CSV table of C-alpha atoms in Angstrom, one decimal:
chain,number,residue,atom,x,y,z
A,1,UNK,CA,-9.4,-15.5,-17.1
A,2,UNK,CA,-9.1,-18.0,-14.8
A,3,UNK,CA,-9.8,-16.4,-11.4
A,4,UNK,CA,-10.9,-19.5,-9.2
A,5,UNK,CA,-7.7,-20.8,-10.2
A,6,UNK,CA,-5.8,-18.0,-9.3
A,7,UNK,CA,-7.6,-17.5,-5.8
A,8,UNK,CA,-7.2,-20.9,-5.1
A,9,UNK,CA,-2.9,-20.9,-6.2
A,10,UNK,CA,-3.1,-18.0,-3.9
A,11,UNK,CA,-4.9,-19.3,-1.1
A,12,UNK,CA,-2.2,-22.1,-1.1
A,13,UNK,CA,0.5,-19.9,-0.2
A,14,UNK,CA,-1.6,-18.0,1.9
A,15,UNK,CA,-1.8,-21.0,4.4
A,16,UNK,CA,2.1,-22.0,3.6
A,17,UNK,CA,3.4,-18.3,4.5
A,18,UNK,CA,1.3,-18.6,8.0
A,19,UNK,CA,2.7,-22.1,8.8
A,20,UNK,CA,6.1,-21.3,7.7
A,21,UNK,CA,6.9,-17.7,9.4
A,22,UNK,CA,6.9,-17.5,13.3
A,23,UNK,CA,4.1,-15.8,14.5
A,24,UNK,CA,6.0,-12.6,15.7
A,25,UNK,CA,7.3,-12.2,11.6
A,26,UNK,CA,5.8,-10.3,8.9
A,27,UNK,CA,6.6,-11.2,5.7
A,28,UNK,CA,8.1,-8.5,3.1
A,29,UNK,CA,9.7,-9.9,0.2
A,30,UNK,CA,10.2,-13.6,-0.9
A,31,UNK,CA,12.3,-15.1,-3.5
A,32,UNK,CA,10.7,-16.7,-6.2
A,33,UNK,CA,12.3,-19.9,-6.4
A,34,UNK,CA,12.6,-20.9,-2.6
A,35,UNK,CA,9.4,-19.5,-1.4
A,36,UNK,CA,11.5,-18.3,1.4
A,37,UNK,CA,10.3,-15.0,2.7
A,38,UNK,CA,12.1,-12.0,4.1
A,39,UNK,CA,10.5,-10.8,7.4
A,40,UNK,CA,10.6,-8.1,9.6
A,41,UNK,CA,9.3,-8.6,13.6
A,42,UNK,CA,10.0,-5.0,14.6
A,43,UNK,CA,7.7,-3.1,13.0
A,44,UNK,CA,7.8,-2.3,9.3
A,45,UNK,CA,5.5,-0.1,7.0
A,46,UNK,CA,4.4,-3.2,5.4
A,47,UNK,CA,3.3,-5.6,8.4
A,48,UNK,CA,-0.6,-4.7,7.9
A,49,UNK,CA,-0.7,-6.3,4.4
A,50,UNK,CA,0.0,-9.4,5.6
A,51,UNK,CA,-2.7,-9.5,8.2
A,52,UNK,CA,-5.3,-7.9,5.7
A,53,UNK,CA,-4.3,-11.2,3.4
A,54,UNK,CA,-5.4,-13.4,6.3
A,55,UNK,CA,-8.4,-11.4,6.7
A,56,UNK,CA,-9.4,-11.8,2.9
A,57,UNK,CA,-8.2,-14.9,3.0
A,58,UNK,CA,-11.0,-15.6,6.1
A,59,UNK,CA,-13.8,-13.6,3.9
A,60,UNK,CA,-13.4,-15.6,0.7
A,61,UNK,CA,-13.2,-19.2,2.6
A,62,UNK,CA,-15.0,-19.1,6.1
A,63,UNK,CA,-12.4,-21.0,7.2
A,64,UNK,CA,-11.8,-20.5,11.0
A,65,UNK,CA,-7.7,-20.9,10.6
A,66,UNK,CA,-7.3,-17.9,8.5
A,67,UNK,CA,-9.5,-16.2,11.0
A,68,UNK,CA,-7.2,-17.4,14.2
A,69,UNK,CA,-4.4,-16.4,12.2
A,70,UNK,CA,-5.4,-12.8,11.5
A,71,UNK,CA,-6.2,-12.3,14.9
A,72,UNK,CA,-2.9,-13.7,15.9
A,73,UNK,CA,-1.3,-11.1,13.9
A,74,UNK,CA,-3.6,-8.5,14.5
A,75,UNK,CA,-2.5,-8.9,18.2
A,76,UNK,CA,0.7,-8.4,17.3
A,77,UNK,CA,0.7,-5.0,15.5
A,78,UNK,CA,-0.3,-3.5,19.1
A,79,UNK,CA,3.0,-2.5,19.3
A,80,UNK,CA,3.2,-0.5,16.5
A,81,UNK,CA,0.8,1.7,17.6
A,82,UNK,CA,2.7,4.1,18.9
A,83,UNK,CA,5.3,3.6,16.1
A,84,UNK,CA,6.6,7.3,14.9
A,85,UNK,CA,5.5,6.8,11.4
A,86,UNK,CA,3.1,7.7,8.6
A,87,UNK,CA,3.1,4.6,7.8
A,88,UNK,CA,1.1,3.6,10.8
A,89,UNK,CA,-1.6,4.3,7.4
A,90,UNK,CA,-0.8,1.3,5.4
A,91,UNK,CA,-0.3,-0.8,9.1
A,92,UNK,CA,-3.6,0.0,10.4
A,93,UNK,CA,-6.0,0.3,7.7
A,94,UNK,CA,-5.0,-3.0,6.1
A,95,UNK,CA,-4.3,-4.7,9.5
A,96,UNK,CA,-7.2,-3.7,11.7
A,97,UNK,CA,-9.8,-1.4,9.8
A,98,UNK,CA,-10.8,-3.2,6.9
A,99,UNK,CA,-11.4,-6.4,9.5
A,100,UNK,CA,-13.8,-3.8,10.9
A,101,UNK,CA,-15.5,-2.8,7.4
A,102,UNK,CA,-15.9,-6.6,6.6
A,103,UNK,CA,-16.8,-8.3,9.6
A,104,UNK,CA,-17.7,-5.4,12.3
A,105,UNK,CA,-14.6,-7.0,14.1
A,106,UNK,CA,-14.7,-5.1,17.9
A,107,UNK,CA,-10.8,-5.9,18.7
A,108,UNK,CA,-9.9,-5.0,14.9
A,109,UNK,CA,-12.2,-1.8,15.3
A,110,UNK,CA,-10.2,-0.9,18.3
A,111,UNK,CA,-6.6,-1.4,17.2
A,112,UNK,CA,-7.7,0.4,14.3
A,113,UNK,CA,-8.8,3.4,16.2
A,114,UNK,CA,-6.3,3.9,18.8
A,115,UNK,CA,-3.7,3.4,15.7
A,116,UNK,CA,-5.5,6.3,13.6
A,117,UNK,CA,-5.3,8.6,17.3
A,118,UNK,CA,-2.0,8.0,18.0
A,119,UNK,CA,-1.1,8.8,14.3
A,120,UNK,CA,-3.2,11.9,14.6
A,121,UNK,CA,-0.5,13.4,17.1
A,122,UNK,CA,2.1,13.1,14.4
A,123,UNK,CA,0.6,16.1,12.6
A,124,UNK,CA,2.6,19.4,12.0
A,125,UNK,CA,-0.2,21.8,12.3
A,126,UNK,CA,2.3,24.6,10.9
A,127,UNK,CA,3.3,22.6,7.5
A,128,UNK,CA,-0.1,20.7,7.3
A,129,UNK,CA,1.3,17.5,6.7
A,130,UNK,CA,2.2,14.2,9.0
A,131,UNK,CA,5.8,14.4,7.6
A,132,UNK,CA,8.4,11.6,7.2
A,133,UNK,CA,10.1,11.2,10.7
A,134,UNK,CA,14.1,11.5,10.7
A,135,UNK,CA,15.0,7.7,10.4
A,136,UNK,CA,13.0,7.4,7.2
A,137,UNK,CA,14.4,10.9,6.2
A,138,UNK,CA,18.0,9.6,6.8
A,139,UNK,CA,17.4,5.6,5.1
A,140,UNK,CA,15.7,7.1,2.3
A,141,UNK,CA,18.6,9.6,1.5
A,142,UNK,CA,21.3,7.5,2.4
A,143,UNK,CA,22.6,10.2,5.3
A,144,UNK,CA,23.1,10.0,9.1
A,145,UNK,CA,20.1,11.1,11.2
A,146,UNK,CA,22.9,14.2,12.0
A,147,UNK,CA,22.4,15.2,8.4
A,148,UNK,CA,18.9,15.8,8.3
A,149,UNK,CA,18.0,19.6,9.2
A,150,UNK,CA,14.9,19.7,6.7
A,151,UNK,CA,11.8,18.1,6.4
A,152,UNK,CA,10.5,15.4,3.5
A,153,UNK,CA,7.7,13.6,2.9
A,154,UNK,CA,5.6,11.7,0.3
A,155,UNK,CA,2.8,10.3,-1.3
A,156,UNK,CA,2.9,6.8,0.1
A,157,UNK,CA,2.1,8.6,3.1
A,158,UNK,CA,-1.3,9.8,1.9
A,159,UNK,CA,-2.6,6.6,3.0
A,160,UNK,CA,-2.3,8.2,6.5
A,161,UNK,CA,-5.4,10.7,5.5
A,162,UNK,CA,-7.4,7.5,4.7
A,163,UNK,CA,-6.9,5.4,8.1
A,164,UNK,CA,-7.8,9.3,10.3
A,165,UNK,CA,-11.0,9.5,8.0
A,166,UNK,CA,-12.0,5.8,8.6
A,167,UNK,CA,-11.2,6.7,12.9
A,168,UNK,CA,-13.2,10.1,11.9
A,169,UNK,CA,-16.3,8.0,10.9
A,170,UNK,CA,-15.7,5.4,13.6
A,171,UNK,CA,-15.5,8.2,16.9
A,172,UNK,CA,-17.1,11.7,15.7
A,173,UNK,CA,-13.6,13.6,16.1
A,174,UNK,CA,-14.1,16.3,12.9
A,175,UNK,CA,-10.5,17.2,14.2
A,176,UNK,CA,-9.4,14.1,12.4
A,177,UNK,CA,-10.9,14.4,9.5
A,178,UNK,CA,-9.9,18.1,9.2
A,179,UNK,CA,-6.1,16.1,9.2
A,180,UNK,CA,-7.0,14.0,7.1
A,181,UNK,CA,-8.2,16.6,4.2
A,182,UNK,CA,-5.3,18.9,4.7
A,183,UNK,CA,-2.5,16.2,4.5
A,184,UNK,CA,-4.2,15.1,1.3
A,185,UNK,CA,-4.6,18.5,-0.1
A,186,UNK,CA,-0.6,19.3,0.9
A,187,UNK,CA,0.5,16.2,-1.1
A,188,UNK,CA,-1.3,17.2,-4.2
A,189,UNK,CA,0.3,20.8,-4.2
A,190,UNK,CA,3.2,18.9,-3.9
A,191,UNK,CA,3.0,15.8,-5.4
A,192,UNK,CA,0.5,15.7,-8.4
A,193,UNK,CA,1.4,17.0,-11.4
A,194,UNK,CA,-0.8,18.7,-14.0
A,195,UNK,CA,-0.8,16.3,-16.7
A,196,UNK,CA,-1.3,13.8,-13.4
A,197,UNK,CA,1.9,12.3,-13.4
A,198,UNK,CA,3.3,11.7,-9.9
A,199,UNK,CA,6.4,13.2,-8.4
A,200,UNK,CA,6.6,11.0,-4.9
A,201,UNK,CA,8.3,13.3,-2.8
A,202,UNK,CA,9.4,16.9,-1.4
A,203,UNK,CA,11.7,18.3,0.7
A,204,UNK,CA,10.7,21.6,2.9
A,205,UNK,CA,12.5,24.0,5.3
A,206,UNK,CA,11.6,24.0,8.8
A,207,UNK,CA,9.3,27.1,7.5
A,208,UNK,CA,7.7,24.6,5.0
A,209,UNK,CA,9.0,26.1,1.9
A,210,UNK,CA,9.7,24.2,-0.8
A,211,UNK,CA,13.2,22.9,-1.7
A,212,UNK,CA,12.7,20.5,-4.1
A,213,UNK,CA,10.0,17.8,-5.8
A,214,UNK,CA,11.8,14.5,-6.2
A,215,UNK,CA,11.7,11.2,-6.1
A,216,UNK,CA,13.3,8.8,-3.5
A,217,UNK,CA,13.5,5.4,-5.2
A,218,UNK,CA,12.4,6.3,-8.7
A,219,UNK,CA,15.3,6.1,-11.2
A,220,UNK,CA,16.1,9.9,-11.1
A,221,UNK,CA,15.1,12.9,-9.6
A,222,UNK,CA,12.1,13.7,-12.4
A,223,UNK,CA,11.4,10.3,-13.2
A,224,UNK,CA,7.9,8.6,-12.7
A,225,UNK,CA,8.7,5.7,-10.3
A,226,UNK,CA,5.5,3.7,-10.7
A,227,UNK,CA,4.5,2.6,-7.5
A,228,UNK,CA,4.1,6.3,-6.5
A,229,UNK,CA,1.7,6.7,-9.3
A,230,UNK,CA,0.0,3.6,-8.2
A,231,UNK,CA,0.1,4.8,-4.6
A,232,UNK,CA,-1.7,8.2,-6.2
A,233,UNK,CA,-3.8,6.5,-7.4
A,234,UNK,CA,-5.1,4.6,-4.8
A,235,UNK,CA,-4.7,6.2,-1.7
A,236,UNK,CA,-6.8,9.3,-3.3
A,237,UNK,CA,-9.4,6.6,-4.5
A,238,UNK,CA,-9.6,5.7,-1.0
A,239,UNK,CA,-10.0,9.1,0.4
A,240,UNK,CA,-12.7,9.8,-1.9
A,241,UNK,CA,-15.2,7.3,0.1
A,242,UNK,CA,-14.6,9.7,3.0
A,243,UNK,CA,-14.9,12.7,1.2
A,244,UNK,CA,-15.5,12.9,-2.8
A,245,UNK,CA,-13.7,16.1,-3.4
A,246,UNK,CA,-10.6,13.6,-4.0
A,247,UNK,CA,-12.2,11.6,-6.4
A,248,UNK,CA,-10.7,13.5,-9.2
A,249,UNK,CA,-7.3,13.4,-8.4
A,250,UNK,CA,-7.3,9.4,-8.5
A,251,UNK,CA,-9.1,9.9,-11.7
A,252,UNK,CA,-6.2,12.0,-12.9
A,253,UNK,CA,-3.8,10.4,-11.7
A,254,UNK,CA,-5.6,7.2,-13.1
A,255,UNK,CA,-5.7,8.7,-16.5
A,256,UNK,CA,-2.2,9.2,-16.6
A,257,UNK,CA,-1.2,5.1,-15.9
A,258,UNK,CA,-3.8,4.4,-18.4
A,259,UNK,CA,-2.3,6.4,-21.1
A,260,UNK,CA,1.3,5.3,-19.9
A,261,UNK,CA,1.1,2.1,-19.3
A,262,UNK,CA,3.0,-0.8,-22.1
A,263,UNK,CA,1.1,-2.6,-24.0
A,264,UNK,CA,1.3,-5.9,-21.9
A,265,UNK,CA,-0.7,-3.5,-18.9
A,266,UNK,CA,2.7,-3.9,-16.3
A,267,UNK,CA,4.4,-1.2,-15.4
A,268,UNK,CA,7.9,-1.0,-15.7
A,269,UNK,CA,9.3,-0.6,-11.9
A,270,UNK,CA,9.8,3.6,-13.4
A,271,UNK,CA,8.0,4.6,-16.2
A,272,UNK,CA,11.3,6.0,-17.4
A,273,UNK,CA,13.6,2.9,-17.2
A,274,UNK,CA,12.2,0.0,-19.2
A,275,UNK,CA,14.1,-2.7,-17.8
A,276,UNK,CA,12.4,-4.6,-15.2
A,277,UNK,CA,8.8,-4.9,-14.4
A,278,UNK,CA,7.2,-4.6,-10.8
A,279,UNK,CA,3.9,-6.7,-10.8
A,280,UNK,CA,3.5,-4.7,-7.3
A,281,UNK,CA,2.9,-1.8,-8.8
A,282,UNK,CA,0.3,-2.9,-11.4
A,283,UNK,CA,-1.4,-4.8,-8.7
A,284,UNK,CA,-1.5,-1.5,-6.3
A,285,UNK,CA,-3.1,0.2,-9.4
A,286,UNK,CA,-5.5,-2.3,-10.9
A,287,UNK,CA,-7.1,-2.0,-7.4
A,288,UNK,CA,-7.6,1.5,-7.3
A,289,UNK,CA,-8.9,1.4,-11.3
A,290,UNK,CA,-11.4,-1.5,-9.9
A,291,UNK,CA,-12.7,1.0,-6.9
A,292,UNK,CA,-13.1,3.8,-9.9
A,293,UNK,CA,-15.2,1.3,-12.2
A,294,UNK,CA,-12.4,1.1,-15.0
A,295,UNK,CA,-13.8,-2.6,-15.4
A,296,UNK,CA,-12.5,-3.8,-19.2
A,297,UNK,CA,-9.0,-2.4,-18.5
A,298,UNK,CA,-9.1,-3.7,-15.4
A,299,UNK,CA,-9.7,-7.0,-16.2
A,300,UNK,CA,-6.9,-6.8,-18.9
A,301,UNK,CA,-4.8,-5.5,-16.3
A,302,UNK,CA,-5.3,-8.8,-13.7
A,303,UNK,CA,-5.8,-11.0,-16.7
A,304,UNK,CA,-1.8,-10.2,-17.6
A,305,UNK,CA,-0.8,-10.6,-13.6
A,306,UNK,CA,-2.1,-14.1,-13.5
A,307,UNK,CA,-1.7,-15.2,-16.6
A,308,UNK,CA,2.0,-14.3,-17.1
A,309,UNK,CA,3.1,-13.9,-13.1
A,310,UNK,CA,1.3,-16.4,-11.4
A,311,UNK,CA,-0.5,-19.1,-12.3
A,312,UNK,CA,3.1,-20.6,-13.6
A,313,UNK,CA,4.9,-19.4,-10.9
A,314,UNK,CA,7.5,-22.2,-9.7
A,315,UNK,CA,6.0,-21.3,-5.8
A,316,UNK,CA,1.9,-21.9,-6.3
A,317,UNK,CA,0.1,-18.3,-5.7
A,318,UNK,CA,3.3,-16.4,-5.7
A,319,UNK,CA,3.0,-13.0,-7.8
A,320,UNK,CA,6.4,-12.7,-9.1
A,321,UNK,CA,8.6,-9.9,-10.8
A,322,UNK,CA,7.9,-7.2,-8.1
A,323,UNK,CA,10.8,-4.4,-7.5
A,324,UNK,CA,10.6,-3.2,-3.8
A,325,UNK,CA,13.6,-0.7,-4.2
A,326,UNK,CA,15.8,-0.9,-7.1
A,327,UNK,CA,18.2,1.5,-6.4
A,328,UNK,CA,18.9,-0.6,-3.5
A,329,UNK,CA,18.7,-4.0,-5.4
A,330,UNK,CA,16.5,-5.1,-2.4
A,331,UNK,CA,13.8,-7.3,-3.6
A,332,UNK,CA,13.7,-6.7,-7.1
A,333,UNK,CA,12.0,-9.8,-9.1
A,334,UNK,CA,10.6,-10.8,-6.0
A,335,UNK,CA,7.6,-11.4,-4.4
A,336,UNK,CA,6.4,-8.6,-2.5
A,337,UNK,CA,3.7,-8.9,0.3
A,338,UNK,CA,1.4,-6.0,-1.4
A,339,UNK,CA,1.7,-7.3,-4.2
A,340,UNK,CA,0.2,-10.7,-3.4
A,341,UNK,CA,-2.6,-8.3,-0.7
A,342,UNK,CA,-3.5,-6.5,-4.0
A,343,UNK,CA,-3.8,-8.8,-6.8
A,344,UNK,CA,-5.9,-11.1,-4.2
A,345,UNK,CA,-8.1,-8.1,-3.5
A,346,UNK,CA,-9.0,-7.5,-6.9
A,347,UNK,CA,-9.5,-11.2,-7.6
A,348,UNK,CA,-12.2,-11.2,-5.2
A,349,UNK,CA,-13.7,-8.5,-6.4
A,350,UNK,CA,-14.2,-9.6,-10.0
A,351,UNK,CA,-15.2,-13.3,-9.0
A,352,UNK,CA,-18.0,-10.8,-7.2
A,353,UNK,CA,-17.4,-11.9,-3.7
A,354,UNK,CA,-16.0,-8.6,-2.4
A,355,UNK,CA,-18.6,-6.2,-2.2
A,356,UNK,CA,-17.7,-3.6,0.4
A,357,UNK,CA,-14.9,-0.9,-0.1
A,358,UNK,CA,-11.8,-1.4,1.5
C-alpha cells in the first residue's frame, strides 16, 4: 500500500483547504471535481474535524503552519461552546481534546474542558440521555420546531459520553463520568441490536418511553444506514479507553461490519441499498477496527480507500464517493470533511507515527 504517498496527496489538500476557506469557515463537503468546499461559519456538528486534520496534520510534519492554523481554528470553536447540541462531542473532542492528548496543548486542554462542562448541563437526568435538542429534532424529521412534542436521539451522539470522560479524567468531576456511562448505556438499550447491527435512533415520550427505533437518514425505517454502524463502532471503542466495560459493544458492533461488509471492504452508504458507496463511512470504521487491533482487515480496508478513492482522485488527497445524507441528496459522491479526518488518522497510524489513542 502506498501510505507515504497517500499522506503526502493528503497533506496537499490539507494546506489548499486552509489557504482557500476564510478563516471563520469550516469545511463540510466538497465536490470532487472543483475542490470547491461547502462550509459552514455558524457552528456545525462537523467544524472539530477540520481542526483535528490541522492538528494531525502538525503531528505528522512539525511544520509550524499547520500548527498556527489549528490554533486559528481552535480559537474559533469558542463560540460553540455553549452551542445546545450533543454534538458539542464530535466538536470538542476532535477540535480541542485530542490537541491535548498529543501535544499537552494548555489552550486546547481548556476549550476542551469548558466544552465537555457546558455539554454536561444538557443532561436529562430523568431519561438518562443528552437528547437531540428541538432544531435537530425538527431538520432531521422534516417538521416545524411546533411539531416536535416528543423526544429523539441517536447514536452519533454517543460521542458526547467520550468528550465528558476525557473532561472526567482531565478535572476529577465523577459526576461526569457517571453521564458519560449512562448515556452510553441508554443508547445501547436503544440502539444496539443483538446480532450488533445498529438501529441509529429513537423516539421517546416526555416519560422516556419508547415510541419507536428508527433510522433518520438510513434508507428506511429498519435499514442499517452505515455510518451509524460505523459511528457504533467507534464512539464505543472510544469510550472503552475510559472505561472497558464498552469494549464489547464496539467489538459487536465491529463483528457485524465485518461480516457485512462487500467484498471490495466499502460500505454501501445503507447496508440495505446497494447503490452508492460512502468512503466516509468505511473510513469512520477502519478507525475504530485499527483502535480494536483488527490489523489484516484493516489494512485491506485503507488499502481499498486509497487505492480506488484517492490516490487518482482528480483533486490530490481528496477521499471521494462519500454520502453525507442521501435522502437529502446533500453531498452524496462528495468529499466529506470526516472522511478525509479519518482515513488520515488511520494512515498515520499504520505508517506507525500515531501512537497515542485519540
Amino acid at each position: 500500500m502506498r501510505i507515504t504517498d497517500a499522506i503526502d496527496k493528503m497533506l496537499i489538500r490539507i494546506e489548499s483547504t486552509a489557504k482557500t476557506i476564510k478563516e471563520d469557515e469550516f469545511p463540510i463537503y466538497g465536490d470532487v471535481n472543483s475542490g470547491k468546499w461547502y462550509t459552514s461559519s455558524d457552528g456545525y456538528w462537523s467544524d472539530g474535524f477540520w481542526v483535528g486534520l490541522l492538528w494531525l496534520a502538525y503531528y505528522r510534519t512539525g511544520e509550524e503552519k499547520f500548527l498556527k492554523w489549528a490554533e486559528n481554528w481552535l480559537d474559533k470553536l469558542r463560540n460553540r461552546i455553549m452551542l445546545p447540541t450533543v454534538f458539542r462531542g464530535f466538536i470538542f473532542y476532535y477540535g480541542a481534546a485530542i490537541a491535548d492528548i498529543l501535544f499537552n496543548h494548555d489552550t486546547a486542554r481548556r476549550i476542551a474542558v469548558e466544552g465537555g462542562k457546558n455539554l454536561a448541563k444538557q443532561y436529562d437526568s430523568k431519561l438518562k440521555i443528552i437528547p437531540l435538542n428541538k432544531l435537530e429534532i425538527a431538520f432531521l424529521n422534516s417538521i416545524s420546531i411546533n411539531e416536535v412534542n416528543f423526544v429523539e436521539t441517536n447514536i452519533d451522539g454517543v460521542i458526547a459520553s467520550t468528550l465528558l470522560a476525557y473532561t472526567s479524567k482531565i478535572t476529577g468531576e465523577e459526576s461526569l463520568m457517571e453521564i458519560a456511562e449512562n448515556h452510553a448505556i441508554q443508547h445501547v438499550t436503544f440502539c444496539i441490536n443483538k446480532d450488533g447491527s445498529v438501529t441509529q435512533s429513537v423516539r421517546l415520550d416526555n416519560e422516556g418511553r419508547v415510541i419507536k427505533r428508527f433510522n433518520h437518514m438510513g434508507l428506511n425505517e429498519s435499514s442499517i444506514w452505515a455510518r451509524g454502524q460505523a459511528w457504533a463502532m467507534l464512539n464505543y471503542a472510544l469510550l472503552s479507553f475510559y472505561d472497558r466495560e464498552f469494549l464489547s459493544v464496539s467489538r459487536l458492533t465491529s463483528e457485524w461490519w465485518i461480516k457485512n461488509v462487500p467484498k471490495d471492504y466499502i460500505a454501501y452508504w445503507d447496508f440495505n441499498d446497494k447503490t452508492i458507496k460512502d468512503t466516509s463511512a468505511t473510513a469512520i470504521a477502519a478507525s475504530s477496527l485499527l483502535k480494536l487491533s483488527y490489523w489484516e482487515f484493516t489494512k485491506n480496508t485503507i488499502e481499498s480507500l486509497v487505492e480506488n478513492y484517492l490516490i487518482n482522485s482528480k483533486i490530490p488527497g481528496a477521499l471521494t464517493n462519500g454520502c453525507y445524507f442521501k435522502k437529502r441528496e446533500l453531498g452524496v459522491n462528495s468529499e466529506l470533511i470526516w472522511g478525509d479526518y479519518f482515513l488520515f488518522e488511520s494512515l498515520l497510524k499504520l505508517e506507525g507515527k500515531l501512537d497515542k489513542f485519540i
